[in-house]
Amino acid sequence: MPDQRIASAASRPEEYSLVADVGDVASEEGLTRIVLEGTGRFVVEQHRENGQTGAAEGARERGQRYDGDIGPERARSVLAHASRFDWAERFPPRPGIPDEAIVRWTLRDASGEVATVRAWLRDVEKDPSMSPVLSALREAVQRATDGVLFL
């Protein structure tokens, strides 16, 4: 039952991971991905379409990769907030502000994807359940990359 699996992220965070994809591989800034494990360890990567001559059409390349750790207690807090997202929410029908990024949240457990929801970045920044998670991940990315990458 998906709802129970989502709720379990708060009580058993070590069994879950949260993925935040911000942006698009085809955009100038690319896509920044952070994968936060329930243990507190995380990976930040940048992905872009490969613009090299001779590369396959639509090929992607991974740019910088950084590893970090926010600790198990902070991860528990982030996953508890994420378990309260409206995971059934449909993508907002409003048009995006020019160059506005989309955030794609994915909650996973050992068996794979549990839930996914997408939202405009500005909506995420104002959402009472999503904004604390975004803020925590932004802080982690800032520290791990020394400001090179951002969400």
Coordinates of C-alpha atoms in Angstrom, one line a residue, residues 7-140:
A7 CA 4.3 7.2 6.1
S8 CA 7.1 4.7 7.0
A9 CA 9.7 7.1 5.7
A10 CA 9.3 9.2 8.9
S11 CA 9.5 6.2 11.2
R12 CA 12.2 4.2 9.4
P13 CA 14.2 6.8 7.4
E14 CA 17.3 4.5 7.2
E15 CA 15.2 2.4 4.7
Y16 CA 14.4 5.3 2.4
S17 CA 16.1 7.8 0.1
L18 CA 14.8 11.1 -1.2
V19 CA 15.8 12.3 -4.7
A20 CA 15.4 16.0 -5.7
D21 CA 15.9 16.8 -9.4
V22 CA 16.0 20.5 -10.1
G23 CA 16.1 21.9 -13.6
D24 CA 16.5 20.1 -17.0
V25 CA 19.4 18.5 -18.7
A26 CA 18.7 20.5 -21.8
S27 CA 18.8 23.9 -20.1
E28 CA 21.9 26.0 -19.9
E29 CA 22.2 25.3 -16.1
G30 CA 21.5 21.6 -16.5
L31 CA 19.9 19.4 -13.9
T32 CA 21.1 19.2 -10.3
R33 CA 20.3 16.0 -8.5
I34 CA 20.7 15.3 -4.8
V35 CA 20.0 11.8 -3.5
L36 CA 19.7 11.9 0.3
E37 CA 19.8 8.5 2.1
G38 CA 18.0 8.0 5.3
T39 CA 21.3 7.5 7.0
G40 CA 22.3 11.1 6.2
R41 CA 24.7 10.4 3.4
F42 CA 24.0 12.2 0.1
V43 CA 25.3 12.6 -3.4
V44 CA 25.0 15.7 -5.5
E45 CA 25.5 15.6 -9.3
Q46 CA 25.0 17.9 -12.2
H47 CA 23.7 16.5 -15.5
R48 CA 23.6 18.1 -18.9
E49 CA 23.1 17.1 -22.5
N50 CA 26.4 16.4 -24.1
G51 CA 27.2 19.2 -26.6
Q52 CA 30.4 17.6 -27.9
T53 CA 30.7 17.1 -31.6
G54 CA 30.1 13.5 -32.6
A55 CA 28.1 12.7 -29.5
A56 CA 24.9 10.8 -29.9
E57 CA 21.8 13.0 -30.2
G58 CA 20.4 13.6 -26.7
A59 CA 23.4 12.0 -25.0
R60 CA 23.8 13.1 -21.4
E61 CA 26.9 13.7 -19.4
R62 CA 27.4 13.9 -15.7
G63 CA 29.3 16.9 -14.5
Q64 CA 30.6 17.4 -11.0
R65 CA 29.8 14.9 -8.3
Y66 CA 30.0 15.6 -4.6
D67 CA 29.5 13.4 -1.6
G68 CA 28.4 14.6 1.8
D69 CA 26.6 13.8 5.1
I70 CA 24.0 15.7 7.0
G71 CA 23.8 13.1 9.8
P72 CA 21.0 10.7 10.7
E73 CA 19.0 13.1 12.8
R74 CA 18.8 15.8 10.2
A75 CA 18.0 13.1 7.5
R76 CA 15.2 11.8 9.8
S77 CA 13.8 15.3 10.0
V78 CA 14.0 15.9 6.2
L79 CA 12.4 12.5 5.4
A80 CA 9.6 13.1 8.0
H81 CA 8.8 16.4 6.3
A82 CA 8.9 14.7 2.9
S83 CA 6.5 12.0 4.1
R84 CA 4.0 14.8 4.5
F85 CA 4.2 16.0 0.9
D86 CA 1.0 15.7 -1.1
W87 CA 2.4 12.9 -3.2
A88 CA -0.9 12.6 -5.2
E89 CA -0.7 16.3 -6.3
R90 CA -0.8 16.7 -10.1
F91 CA 1.6 19.0 -11.8
P92 CA 0.3 22.6 -11.6
P93 CA -1.4 23.7 -14.7
R94 CA -0.1 27.3 -14.5
P95 CA 2.5 28.3 -17.1
G96 CA 6.0 28.6 -15.7
I97 CA 7.8 31.9 -15.3
P98 CA 10.4 32.2 -18.0
D99 CA 13.3 29.8 -17.2
E100 CA 11.5 28.6 -14.0
A101 CA 12.9 25.2 -13.0
I102 CA 10.8 22.2 -12.2
V103 CA 11.5 20.2 -9.1
R104 CA 10.9 16.4 -9.3
W105 CA 10.8 14.7 -5.9
T106 CA 11.1 10.9 -5.7
L107 CA 10.8 8.9 -2.5
R108 CA 12.4 5.4 -2.7
D109 CA 12.7 2.4 -0.5
A110 CA 14.6 -0.8 -1.0
S111 CA 12.1 -2.1 -3.5
G112 CA 12.3 1.0 -5.7
E113 CA 10.2 4.1 -6.3
V114 CA 7.5 4.7 -3.8
A115 CA 6.1 8.0 -5.0
T116 CA 7.0 10.9 -7.3
V117 CA 5.6 14.5 -7.5
R118 CA 6.6 17.4 -9.6
A119 CA 6.2 21.1 -9.0
W120 CA 7.4 24.5 -10.1
L121 CA 10.4 25.7 -8.1
R122 CA 8.7 28.9 -6.9
D123 CA 5.7 26.8 -5.7
V124 CA 8.0 24.5 -3.8
E125 CA 9.6 27.5 -2.1
K126 CA 6.2 28.6 -0.8
D127 CA 4.8 25.2 0.0
P128 CA 4.7 24.7 3.8
S129 CA 5.7 21.0 3.6
M130 CA 8.2 21.2 0.7
S131 CA 10.0 24.4 1.5
P132 CA 11.8 23.1 4.7
V133 CA 13.0 20.1 2.7
L134 CA 14.2 22.3 -0.1
S135 CA 16.0 24.6 2.4
A136 CA 17.7 21.7 4.1
L137 CA 18.9 20.2 0.8
R138 CA 20.0 23.6 -0.5
E139 CA 22.1 24.0 2.6
A140 CA 23.6 20.6 2.2

